[in-house]
Amino acid sequence: MNSAVDYCSAGTVEFIVDGEKNFYFLEMNTRLQVEHPVTELITGIDLVEQMIRVANGETLSIKQDDVELNGWAIESRLYAEDPYRNFLPSIGRLTRYRPPEEGTFRHPGSVPAQTVVKDKRASASTDGGADAPAENTIIVRNDTGVFEGGEISMFYDPMIAKLCTWGEDRASAIAAMREALDGFEVEGIGHNLPFLSAVMDHGKFCSGDMTTAFIAEEWPEGFGGVSINETDRIKVAAAASVLNMISELRRTRLTGALANHKRKVSKDWTVVIDGHHTGIKLKKLRNEGATVKFGEERLEVETDWRPGQSLASVQVGDESLTLKVDQTNTGFRIRWRGADMDVKVLTEKQAEYLAMMPEKIAPDTSNMLLCPMPGLVVSIHVREGDKVQEGQALATVEAMKMENILRAEKKGTIMLIHANEGDSLALDDMIMEFE
C-alpha cells in the first residue's frame, strides 16, 4: 500500500475486529498515534528515531521478520478532564505535578518496588526486536509536556501525559499500572486519575472480557467515584492509624514543655472511613510503625512517611500501599486506587460526638444554570422572560477545542441572565437563573 500511495514514513493502519477475529480496514493515519509508546515497549524499536532516519534519506535497517513482540504494555492517558462532571474539561495551574519514577523495576508485589535498571525505555537494538528486560521486572514510562507550576489552558487539547507500563504478561502490566497511578501526584485541576485507577481494578478489564462498550456498560450514569471494600478499608484504616501515631509522636518532641505536662500518645483510636467505624489498638509503637490490633486480628504496619509528605509508602501486612496523603483537622484525606477518602482518626470521645453531628446539606442550585467547566461563552441562545422546554439549548461554552452545549434539565422561565457572549467563566460561575 505504501508503494501505491508513494508514502515513505511511519503510519498507522486501523482495523476493527469482530467476535470471530475478522479484521476490517478502517483508515490509515500518516503519522504516529498517541499509543506509539506501547509499540515501542513491546518491540524495543524507537519509532521516532526510525522516522527521523528515513526522513534523512537512510534506508530502514529492519524488516518485518526482524520485529519481535515481547511482553505486554498498557498506556493510560492522563487528561485535564473531571470524571465526576462527565469528563468535562478542567483548566488551571498545576500546583503539584509529580509523575511516578520512570525506569525498570522489580515486579510490584509483597515488597516495595526497587530500581534495577535506570533506563527510560526498554532496551532496543538497532537491527530490530527487543532485548527482554530481566525476569520479574516491569517498566514505567511517562511521556509528557507539562511541569509543576505550569498552566493548563482552555485553548489546547486536555491531554497531560501518557503513562505507560510494561510487564511480562497482561496481569503484570496491569499491576504495574496500578502502582504507577497510585504514585502519580496531580493537584490544582480536575483530572481523570481516579477513573483510570478504577478501570485498572475492574474485574472485567482485568480479565480482558470486554468490548468497546465497556465504559458505557459499567458506568451508564457516569463515573461517581470508587468505594473500597471492607478488606481494603481495614488496610487503609491501619495505615492511617500509624500515620496519625507518627504525627502524634512528633508533637511530643516539642521543646519547652513542662516536665509534668508532657504529651502522651494514646494507643486506642477509632478510624472512620465512609461512615464505617473501626476500633484500633496500637502496640509496639516505634518511629517507623506499629502492631495494629482490631478485634482479634493483627497487622504489622511499617512506613518511612513523615508529616508534611504528600506520598506515603506503607507496608501493611504483606502488601505495599502507595497513598496520597493530606493531613486534615481530624485525620487525613487519603487517595488510593481511585478512592478519595476523608479518613478520620478519633479518640473514643470524639467518635461519640461525631455521631451526634448533623449532616451538612448542599445548597439548592436547581433554579440556576452554572458553568460546568472553565471556558468561554460562545453564545447565549435564550433571553430573559423566555419559556424553555426540557432539553432546549440555553448556552454554548467553549473549552479545550470543544464546544459544549448546555441544555435545560426541565421546563421553566428565564428570570435573569448573568453572562454575556465573550465572557470567560470559571467553574460553577452562574450563567442564568430560572423563576
PDB file of C-alpha atoms in Angstrom, residues 118-369:
ATOM      1  CA  LYS A 118      17.735   3.230  35.447  1.00  0.00           C
ATOM      2  CA  ASP A 119      16.533   3.469  31.840  1.00  0.00           C
ATOM      3  CA  LYS A 120      13.523   5.333  30.459  1.00  0.00           C
ATOM      4  CA  ARG A 121      12.677   2.764  27.771  1.00  0.00           C
ATOM      5  CA  ALA A 122      13.051  -0.925  27.128  1.00  0.00           C
ATOM      6  CA  SER A 123      16.475  -1.529  25.662  1.00  0.00           C
ATOM      7  CA  ALA A 124      16.277  -1.542  21.862  1.00  0.00           C
ATOM      8  CA  SER A 125      18.527  -2.994  19.240  1.00  0.00           C
ATOM      9  CA  THR A 126      19.088  -1.020  16.094  1.00  0.00           C
ATOM     10  CA  ASP A 127      18.523  -4.075  13.924  1.00  0.00           C
ATOM     11  CA  GLY A 128      15.000  -4.675  15.256  1.00  0.00           C
ATOM     12  CA  GLY A 129      13.471  -6.636  18.086  1.00  0.00           C
ATOM     13  CA  ALA A 130      13.627  -6.030  21.822  1.00  0.00           C
ATOM     14  CA  ASP A 131      16.248  -7.096  24.331  1.00  0.00           C
ATOM     15  CA  ALA A 132      13.997  -8.571  27.026  1.00  0.00           C
ATOM     16  CA  PRO A 133      14.374  -6.990  30.467  1.00  0.00           C
ATOM     17  CA  ALA A 134      15.454  -9.166  33.367  1.00  0.00           C
ATOM     18  CA  GLU A 135      12.962 -11.713  34.665  1.00  0.00           C
ATOM     19  CA  ASN A 136      10.260 -10.464  37.065  1.00  0.00           C
ATOM     20  CA  THR A 137      10.688  -6.818  36.120  1.00  0.00           C
ATOM     21  CA  ILE A 138       8.369  -4.084  34.947  1.00  0.00           C
ATOM     22  CA  ILE A 139       8.967  -0.828  33.063  1.00  0.00           C
ATOM     23  CA  VAL A 140       7.388   2.560  33.807  1.00  0.00           C
ATOM     24  CA  ARG A 141       7.469   5.309  31.186  1.00  0.00           C
ATOM     25  CA  ASN A 142       5.753   8.722  31.178  1.00  0.00           C
ATOM     26  CA  ASP A 143       5.581  10.901  28.043  1.00  0.00           C
ATOM     27  CA  THR A 144       4.523  14.411  28.996  1.00  0.00           C
ATOM     28  CA  GLY A 145       4.931  18.066  28.115  1.00  0.00           C
ATOM     29  CA  VAL A 146       3.769  19.841  31.286  1.00  0.00           C
ATOM     30  CA  PHE A 147       5.500  20.818  34.511  1.00  0.00           C
ATOM     31  CA  GLU A 148       4.693  21.761  38.082  1.00  0.00           C
ATOM     32  CA  GLY A 149       3.638  25.418  38.170  1.00  0.00           C
ATOM     33  CA  GLY A 150       2.547  25.375  34.528  1.00  0.00           C
ATOM     34  CA  GLU A 151      -0.923  26.386  33.422  1.00  0.00           C
ATOM     35  CA  ILE A 152      -3.432  24.112  31.711  1.00  0.00           C
ATOM     36  CA  SER A 153      -5.149  26.449  29.251  1.00  0.00           C
ATOM     37  CA  MET A 154      -8.621  26.273  27.725  1.00  0.00           C
ATOM     38  CA  PHE A 155      -7.101  26.733  24.255  1.00  0.00           C
ATOM     39  CA  TYR A 156      -5.362  23.369  23.873  1.00  0.00           C
ATOM     40  CA  ASP A 157      -6.034  19.649  23.990  1.00  0.00           C
ATOM     41  CA  PRO A 158      -6.638  18.383  27.564  1.00  0.00           C
ATOM     42  CA  MET A 159      -4.120  15.508  27.442  1.00  0.00           C
ATOM     43  CA  ILE A 160      -1.411  15.988  30.080  1.00  0.00           C
ATOM     44  CA  ALA A 161       0.603  12.776  29.929  1.00  0.00           C
ATOM     45  CA  LYS A 162       0.792   9.242  28.581  1.00  0.00           C
ATOM     46  CA  LEU A 163       1.682   6.893  31.418  1.00  0.00           C
ATOM     47  CA  CYS A 164       2.873   3.505  30.151  1.00  0.00           C
ATOM     48  CA  THR A 165       3.836   0.279  31.874  1.00  0.00           C
ATOM     49  CA  TRP A 166       5.351  -2.933  30.546  1.00  0.00           C
ATOM     50  CA  GLY A 167       5.213  -6.397  32.095  1.00  0.00           C
ATOM     51  CA  GLU A 168       5.959  -9.961  31.114  1.00  0.00           C
ATOM     52  CA  ASP A 169       2.212 -10.645  30.894  1.00  0.00           C
ATOM     53  CA  ARG A 170      -1.068  -8.724  30.995  1.00  0.00           C
ATOM     54  CA  ALA A 171      -1.536  -9.164  34.745  1.00  0.00           C
ATOM     55  CA  SER A 172       1.977  -7.829  35.447  1.00  0.00           C
ATOM     56  CA  ALA A 173       1.436  -4.782  33.218  1.00  0.00           C
ATOM     57  CA  ILE A 174      -1.876  -4.020  34.971  1.00  0.00           C
ATOM     58  CA  ALA A 175      -0.336  -4.435  38.436  1.00  0.00           C
ATOM     59  CA  ALA A 176       2.481  -2.072  37.448  1.00  0.00           C
ATOM     60  CA  MET A 177      -0.043   0.463  36.156  1.00  0.00           C
ATOM     61  CA  ARG A 178      -1.981   0.345  39.440  1.00  0.00           C
ATOM     62  CA  GLU A 179       1.171   1.184  41.375  1.00  0.00           C
ATOM     63  CA  ALA A 180       2.215   3.902  38.936  1.00  0.00           C
ATOM     64  CA  LEU A 181      -1.212   5.581  39.072  1.00  0.00           C
ATOM     65  CA  ASP A 182      -1.194   5.441  42.890  1.00  0.00           C
ATOM     66  CA  GLY A 183       2.103   7.330  42.854  1.00  0.00           C
ATOM     67  CA  PHE A 184       1.115   9.961  40.266  1.00  0.00           C
ATOM     68  CA  GLU A 185       0.505  13.286  42.065  1.00  0.00           C
ATOM     69  CA  VAL A 186      -1.545  15.958  40.284  1.00  0.00           C
ATOM     70  CA  GLU A 187      -3.116  18.939  42.085  1.00  0.00           C
ATOM     71  CA  GLY A 188      -4.691  22.210  41.002  1.00  0.00           C
ATOM     72  CA  ILE A 189      -7.015  20.902  38.288  1.00  0.00           C
ATOM     73  CA  GLY A 190      -9.649  18.242  37.774  1.00  0.00           C
ATOM     74  CA  HIS A 191      -8.166  15.111  36.187  1.00  0.00           C
ATOM     75  CA  ASN A 192      -9.070  11.536  35.345  1.00  0.00           C
ATOM     76  CA  LEU A 193      -6.580   9.688  37.578  1.00  0.00           C
ATOM     77  CA  PRO A 194      -9.378   8.299  39.828  1.00  0.00           C
ATOM     78  CA  PHE A 195     -11.168   6.891  36.791  1.00  0.00           C
ATOM     79  CA  LEU A 196      -8.006   5.321  35.372  1.00  0.00           C
ATOM     80  CA  SER A 197      -7.362   3.647  38.728  1.00  0.00           C
ATOM     81  CA  ALA A 198     -10.941   2.377  38.833  1.00  0.00           C
ATOM     82  CA  VAL A 199     -10.507   0.771  35.413  1.00  0.00           C
ATOM     83  CA  MET A 200      -7.274  -0.980  36.455  1.00  0.00           C
ATOM     84  CA  ASP A 201      -9.103  -2.574  39.408  1.00  0.00           C
ATOM     85  CA  HIS A 202     -12.224  -3.542  37.464  1.00  0.00           C
ATOM     86  CA  GLY A 203     -12.731  -7.297  37.151  1.00  0.00           C
ATOM     87  CA  LYS A 204     -13.967  -7.142  33.575  1.00  0.00           C
ATOM     88  CA  PHE A 205     -10.953  -5.109  32.451  1.00  0.00           C
ATOM     89  CA  CYS A 206      -8.503  -7.346  34.305  1.00  0.00           C
ATOM     90  CA  SER A 207      -9.957 -10.453  32.659  1.00  0.00           C
ATOM     91  CA  GLY A 208      -9.974  -8.836  29.211  1.00  0.00           C
ATOM     92  CA  ASP A 209     -13.580  -9.943  28.707  1.00  0.00           C
ATOM     93  CA  MET A 210     -14.854  -6.613  27.390  1.00  0.00           C
ATOM     94  CA  THR A 211     -15.737  -4.646  24.267  1.00  0.00           C
ATOM     95  CA  THR A 212     -15.530  -1.009  23.187  1.00  0.00           C
ATOM     96  CA  ALA A 213     -18.839  -0.552  25.086  1.00  0.00           C
ATOM     97  CA  PHE A 214     -17.045  -1.243  28.405  1.00  0.00           C
ATOM     98  CA  ILE A 215     -17.364   2.274  29.881  1.00  0.00           C
ATOM     99  CA  ALA A 216     -20.991   2.766  28.795  1.00  0.00           C
ATOM    100  CA  GLU A 217     -21.933  -0.630  30.225  1.00  0.00           C
ATOM    101  CA  GLU A 218     -20.155  -0.296  33.568  1.00  0.00           C
ATOM    102  CA  TRP A 219     -20.856   3.399  34.282  1.00  0.00           C
ATOM    103  CA  PRO A 220     -24.168   4.110  32.478  1.00  0.00           C
ATOM    104  CA  GLU A 221     -24.962   7.023  34.824  1.00  0.00           C
ATOM    105  CA  GLY A 222     -21.451   8.444  34.685  1.00  0.00           C
ATOM    106  CA  PHE A 223     -18.458   7.895  36.945  1.00  0.00           C
ATOM    107  CA  GLY A 224     -19.295   8.553  40.594  1.00  0.00           C
ATOM    108  CA  GLY A 225     -16.067   7.586  42.264  1.00  0.00           C
ATOM    109  CA  VAL A 226     -14.803   4.430  43.963  1.00  0.00           C
ATOM    110  CA  SER A 227     -15.773   2.858  47.280  1.00  0.00           C
ATOM    111  CA  ILE A 228     -13.250   0.376  48.618  1.00  0.00           C
ATOM    112  CA  ASN A 229     -14.308  -2.990  50.033  1.00  0.00           C
ATOM    113  CA  GLU A 230     -14.101  -3.975  53.691  1.00  0.00           C
ATOM    114  CA  THR A 231     -10.743  -5.746  53.354  1.00  0.00           C
ATOM    115  CA  ASP A 232      -9.106  -2.700  51.768  1.00  0.00           C
ATOM    116  CA  ARG A 233     -10.841  -0.384  54.225  1.00  0.00           C
ATOM    117  CA  ILE A 234      -9.160  -2.245  57.117  1.00  0.00           C
ATOM    118  CA  LYS A 235      -5.774  -1.837  55.417  1.00  0.00           C
ATOM    119  CA  VAL A 236      -6.293   1.910  54.891  1.00  0.00           C
ATOM    120  CA  ALA A 237      -7.544   2.300  58.479  1.00  0.00           C
ATOM    121  CA  ALA A 238      -4.462   0.501  59.809  1.00  0.00           C
ATOM    122  CA  ALA A 239      -2.177   2.686  57.675  1.00  0.00           C
ATOM    123  CA  ALA A 240      -3.970   5.891  58.750  1.00  0.00           C
ATOM    124  CA  SER A 241      -3.705   4.970  62.431  1.00  0.00           C
ATOM    125  CA  VAL A 242       0.075   4.613  62.113  1.00  0.00           C
ATOM    126  CA  LEU A 243       0.424   7.845  60.122  1.00  0.00           C
ATOM    127  CA  ASN A 244      -1.561   9.557  62.882  1.00  0.00           C
ATOM    128  CA  MET A 245       0.657   7.960  65.544  1.00  0.00           C
ATOM    129  CA  ILE A 246       3.787   9.280  63.812  1.00  0.00           C
ATOM    130  CA  SER A 247       2.268  12.794  63.807  1.00  0.00           C
ATOM    131  CA  GLU A 248       1.334  12.491  67.481  1.00  0.00           C
ATOM    132  CA  LEU A 249       4.793  11.239  68.464  1.00  0.00           C
ATOM    133  CA  ARG A 250       6.321  14.197  66.665  1.00  0.00           C
ATOM    134  CA  ARG A 251       4.199  16.575  68.741  1.00  0.00           C
ATOM    135  CA  THR A 252       5.566  15.055  71.959  1.00  0.00           C
ATOM    136  CA  ARG A 253       9.041  16.241  70.993  1.00  0.00           C
ATOM    137  CA  LEU A 254       8.217  19.961  71.151  1.00  0.00           C
ATOM    138  CA  THR A 255      10.801  21.772  73.249  1.00  0.00           C
ATOM    139  CA  GLY A 256       9.939  23.965  76.201  1.00  0.00           C
ATOM    140  CA  ALA A 257       7.162  21.783  77.605  1.00  0.00           C
ATOM    141  CA  LEU A 258       6.890  21.492  81.390  1.00  0.00           C
ATOM    142  CA  ALA A 259       8.128  18.170  82.731  1.00  0.00           C
ATOM    143  CA  ASN A 260       4.724  17.328  84.231  1.00  0.00           C
ATOM    144  CA  HIS A 261       2.817  18.365  81.082  1.00  0.00           C
ATOM    145  CA  LYS A 262       4.370  16.044  78.538  1.00  0.00           C
ATOM    146  CA  ARG A 263       2.011  14.919  75.827  1.00  0.00           C
ATOM    147  CA  LYS A 264       1.151  11.215  75.861  1.00  0.00           C
ATOM    148  CA  VAL A 265       0.185   9.330  72.724  1.00  0.00           C
ATOM    149  CA  SER A 266      -2.942   7.239  73.077  1.00  0.00           C
ATOM    150  CA  LYS A 267      -2.906   3.661  71.849  1.00  0.00           C
ATOM    151  CA  ASP A 268      -6.665   3.468  71.320  1.00  0.00           C
ATOM    152  CA  TRP A 269      -8.269   5.127  68.278  1.00  0.00           C
ATOM    153  CA  THR A 270     -11.395   4.943  66.139  1.00  0.00           C
ATOM    154  CA  VAL A 271     -10.856   5.271  62.399  1.00  0.00           C
ATOM    155  CA  VAL A 272     -13.893   6.403  60.387  1.00  0.00           C
ATOM    156  CA  ILE A 273     -13.992   5.811  56.607  1.00  0.00           C
ATOM    157  CA  ASP A 274     -17.198   6.331  54.605  1.00  0.00           C
ATOM    158  CA  GLY A 275     -19.248   6.078  57.793  1.00  0.00           C
ATOM    159  CA  HIS A 276     -17.622   2.795  58.865  1.00  0.00           C
ATOM    160  CA  HIS A 277     -16.067   2.872  62.351  1.00  0.00           C
ATOM    161  CA  THR A 278     -13.041   0.655  63.065  1.00  0.00           C
ATOM    162  CA  GLY A 279     -11.739   0.424  66.620  1.00  0.00           C
ATOM    163  CA  ILE A 280      -7.953   0.133  66.663  1.00  0.00           C
ATOM    164  CA  LYS A 281      -5.386  -0.522  69.392  1.00  0.00           C
ATOM    165  CA  LEU A 282      -1.736   0.223  68.677  1.00  0.00           C
ATOM    166  CA  LYS A 283       1.008  -1.921  70.185  1.00  0.00           C
ATOM    167  CA  LYS A 284       4.807  -1.875  69.968  1.00  0.00           C
ATOM    168  CA  LEU A 285       4.909   1.766  68.897  1.00  0.00           C
ATOM    169  CA  ARG A 286       8.050   2.784  67.019  1.00  0.00           C
ATOM    170  CA  ASN A 287       9.084   5.637  64.743  1.00  0.00           C
ATOM    171  CA  GLU A 288       8.667   3.512  61.611  1.00  0.00           C
ATOM    172  CA  GLY A 289       5.429   1.717  62.500  1.00  0.00           C
ATOM    173  CA  ALA A 290       3.444  -0.329  64.990  1.00  0.00           C
ATOM    174  CA  THR A 291       1.468  -3.510  65.501  1.00  0.00           C
ATOM    175  CA  VAL A 292      -2.157  -2.650  64.748  1.00  0.00           C
ATOM    176  CA  LYS A 293      -4.835  -4.695  66.546  1.00  0.00           C
ATOM    177  CA  PHE A 294      -8.507  -4.592  65.565  1.00  0.00           C
ATOM    178  CA  GLY A 295     -10.780  -7.160  67.143  1.00  0.00           C
ATOM    179  CA  GLU A 296      -8.807 -10.397  67.243  1.00  0.00           C
ATOM    180  CA  GLU A 297      -6.787  -9.527  64.126  1.00  0.00           C
ATOM    181  CA  ARG A 298      -3.313  -8.005  63.964  1.00  0.00           C
ATOM    182  CA  LEU A 299      -1.395  -6.281  61.200  1.00  0.00           C
ATOM    183  CA  GLU A 300       2.223  -5.191  61.165  1.00  0.00           C
ATOM    184  CA  VAL A 301       2.492  -1.706  59.640  1.00  0.00           C
ATOM    185  CA  GLU A 302       5.767  -0.094  58.557  1.00  0.00           C
ATOM    186  CA  THR A 303       6.425   3.217  56.790  1.00  0.00           C
ATOM    187  CA  ASP A 304       9.113   5.874  56.368  1.00  0.00           C
ATOM    188  CA  TRP A 305       6.461   8.617  55.982  1.00  0.00           C
ATOM    189  CA  ARG A 306       6.914  11.868  57.870  1.00  0.00           C
ATOM    190  CA  PRO A 307       4.375  14.689  58.482  1.00  0.00           C
ATOM    191  CA  GLY A 308       4.263  17.074  55.539  1.00  0.00           C
ATOM    192  CA  GLN A 309       4.992  14.457  52.896  1.00  0.00           C
ATOM    193  CA  SER A 310       2.204  14.084  50.339  1.00  0.00           C
ATOM    194  CA  LEU A 311       3.009  10.496  49.355  1.00  0.00           C
ATOM    195  CA  ALA A 312       3.243   7.635  51.824  1.00  0.00           C
ATOM    196  CA  SER A 313       4.622   4.172  51.084  1.00  0.00           C
ATOM    197  CA  VAL A 314       3.144   1.925  53.746  1.00  0.00           C
ATOM    198  CA  GLN A 315       3.736  -1.790  54.243  1.00  0.00           C
ATOM    199  CA  VAL A 316       0.523  -3.255  55.694  1.00  0.00           C
ATOM    200  CA  GLY A 317       0.997  -6.922  56.445  1.00  0.00           C
ATOM    201  CA  ASP A 318       2.308  -8.462  53.228  1.00  0.00           C
ATOM    202  CA  GLU A 319       1.021  -5.674  50.954  1.00  0.00           C
ATOM    203  CA  SER A 320       2.651  -2.384  49.967  1.00  0.00           C
ATOM    204  CA  LEU A 321       0.303   0.603  49.651  1.00  0.00           C
ATOM    205  CA  THR A 322       1.184   3.899  47.983  1.00  0.00           C
ATOM    206  CA  LEU A 323      -1.158   6.517  49.465  1.00  0.00           C
ATOM    207  CA  LYS A 324      -1.640  10.168  48.537  1.00  0.00           C
ATOM    208  CA  VAL A 325      -1.931  11.877  51.925  1.00  0.00           C
ATOM    209  CA  ASP A 326      -3.114  15.323  53.027  1.00  0.00           C
ATOM    210  CA  GLN A 327      -3.463  15.996  56.749  1.00  0.00           C
ATOM    211  CA  THR A 328      -6.758  17.465  57.995  1.00  0.00           C
ATOM    212  CA  ASN A 329      -8.009  18.667  61.392  1.00  0.00           C
ATOM    213  CA  THR A 330      -9.451  15.236  62.139  1.00  0.00           C
ATOM    214  CA  GLY A 331      -7.128  12.902  60.270  1.00  0.00           C
ATOM    215  CA  PHE A 332      -6.255  12.638  56.604  1.00  0.00           C
ATOM    216  CA  ARG A 333      -7.571  12.926  53.100  1.00  0.00           C
ATOM    217  CA  ILE A 334      -6.290   9.710  51.528  1.00  0.00           C
ATOM    218  CA  ARG A 335      -6.469   8.816  47.836  1.00  0.00           C
ATOM    219  CA  TRP A 336      -5.756   5.262  46.769  1.00  0.00           C
ATOM    220  CA  ARG A 337      -6.865   3.041  43.890  1.00  0.00           C
ATOM    221  CA  GLY A 338      -9.297   5.698  42.644  1.00  0.00           C
ATOM    222  CA  ALA A 339     -10.976   6.219  46.031  1.00  0.00           C
ATOM    223  CA  ASP A 340     -10.940   9.706  47.588  1.00  0.00           C
ATOM    224  CA  MET A 341     -11.477   9.234  51.325  1.00  0.00           C
ATOM    225  CA  ASP A 342     -11.950  11.548  54.285  1.00  0.00           C
ATOM    226  CA  VAL A 343     -10.291   9.362  56.926  1.00  0.00           C
ATOM    227  CA  LYS A 344     -10.962  10.489  60.485  1.00  0.00           C
ATOM    228  CA  VAL A 345      -8.693   9.217  63.261  1.00  0.00           C
ATOM    229  CA  LEU A 346     -10.520   9.983  66.518  1.00  0.00           C
ATOM    230  CA  THR A 347     -10.427   9.292  70.208  1.00  0.00           C
ATOM    231  CA  GLU A 348     -13.344   7.333  71.645  1.00  0.00           C
ATOM    232  CA  LYS A 349     -14.980  10.532  72.918  1.00  0.00           C
ATOM    233  CA  GLN A 350     -14.514  12.325  69.587  1.00  0.00           C
ATOM    234  CA  ALA A 351     -16.126   9.381  67.787  1.00  0.00           C
ATOM    235  CA  GLU A 352     -19.141   9.632  70.116  1.00  0.00           C
ATOM    236  CA  TYR A 353     -19.521  13.353  69.375  1.00  0.00           C
ATOM    237  CA  LEU A 354     -19.172  12.733  65.626  1.00  0.00           C
ATOM    238  CA  ALA A 355     -22.260  10.513  65.696  1.00  0.00           C
ATOM    239  CA  MET A 356     -24.255  13.494  67.023  1.00  0.00           C
ATOM    240  CA  MET A 357     -23.136  15.962  64.355  1.00  0.00           C
ATOM    241  CA  PRO A 358     -25.828  16.992  61.823  1.00  0.00           C
ATOM    242  CA  GLU A 359     -25.093  16.239  58.186  1.00  0.00           C
ATOM    243  CA  LYS A 360     -24.313  19.299  56.092  1.00  0.00           C
ATOM    244  CA  ILE A 361     -26.903  19.840  53.354  1.00  0.00           C
ATOM    245  CA  ALA A 362     -25.683  21.068  49.978  1.00  0.00           C
ATOM    246  CA  PRO A 363     -27.232  24.367  48.759  1.00  0.00           C
ATOM    247  CA  ASP A 364     -30.101  24.123  46.263  1.00  0.00           C
ATOM    248  CA  THR A 365     -28.944  25.207  42.799  1.00  0.00           C
ATOM    249  CA  SER A 366     -31.800  23.651  40.834  1.00  0.00           C
ATOM    250  CA  ASN A 367     -33.026  27.084  39.663  1.00  0.00           C
ATOM    251  CA  MET A 368     -29.630  28.077  38.252  1.00  0.00           C
ATOM    252  CA  LEU A 369     -27.547  27.236  35.204  1.00  0.00           C
TER     253      LEU A 369
END
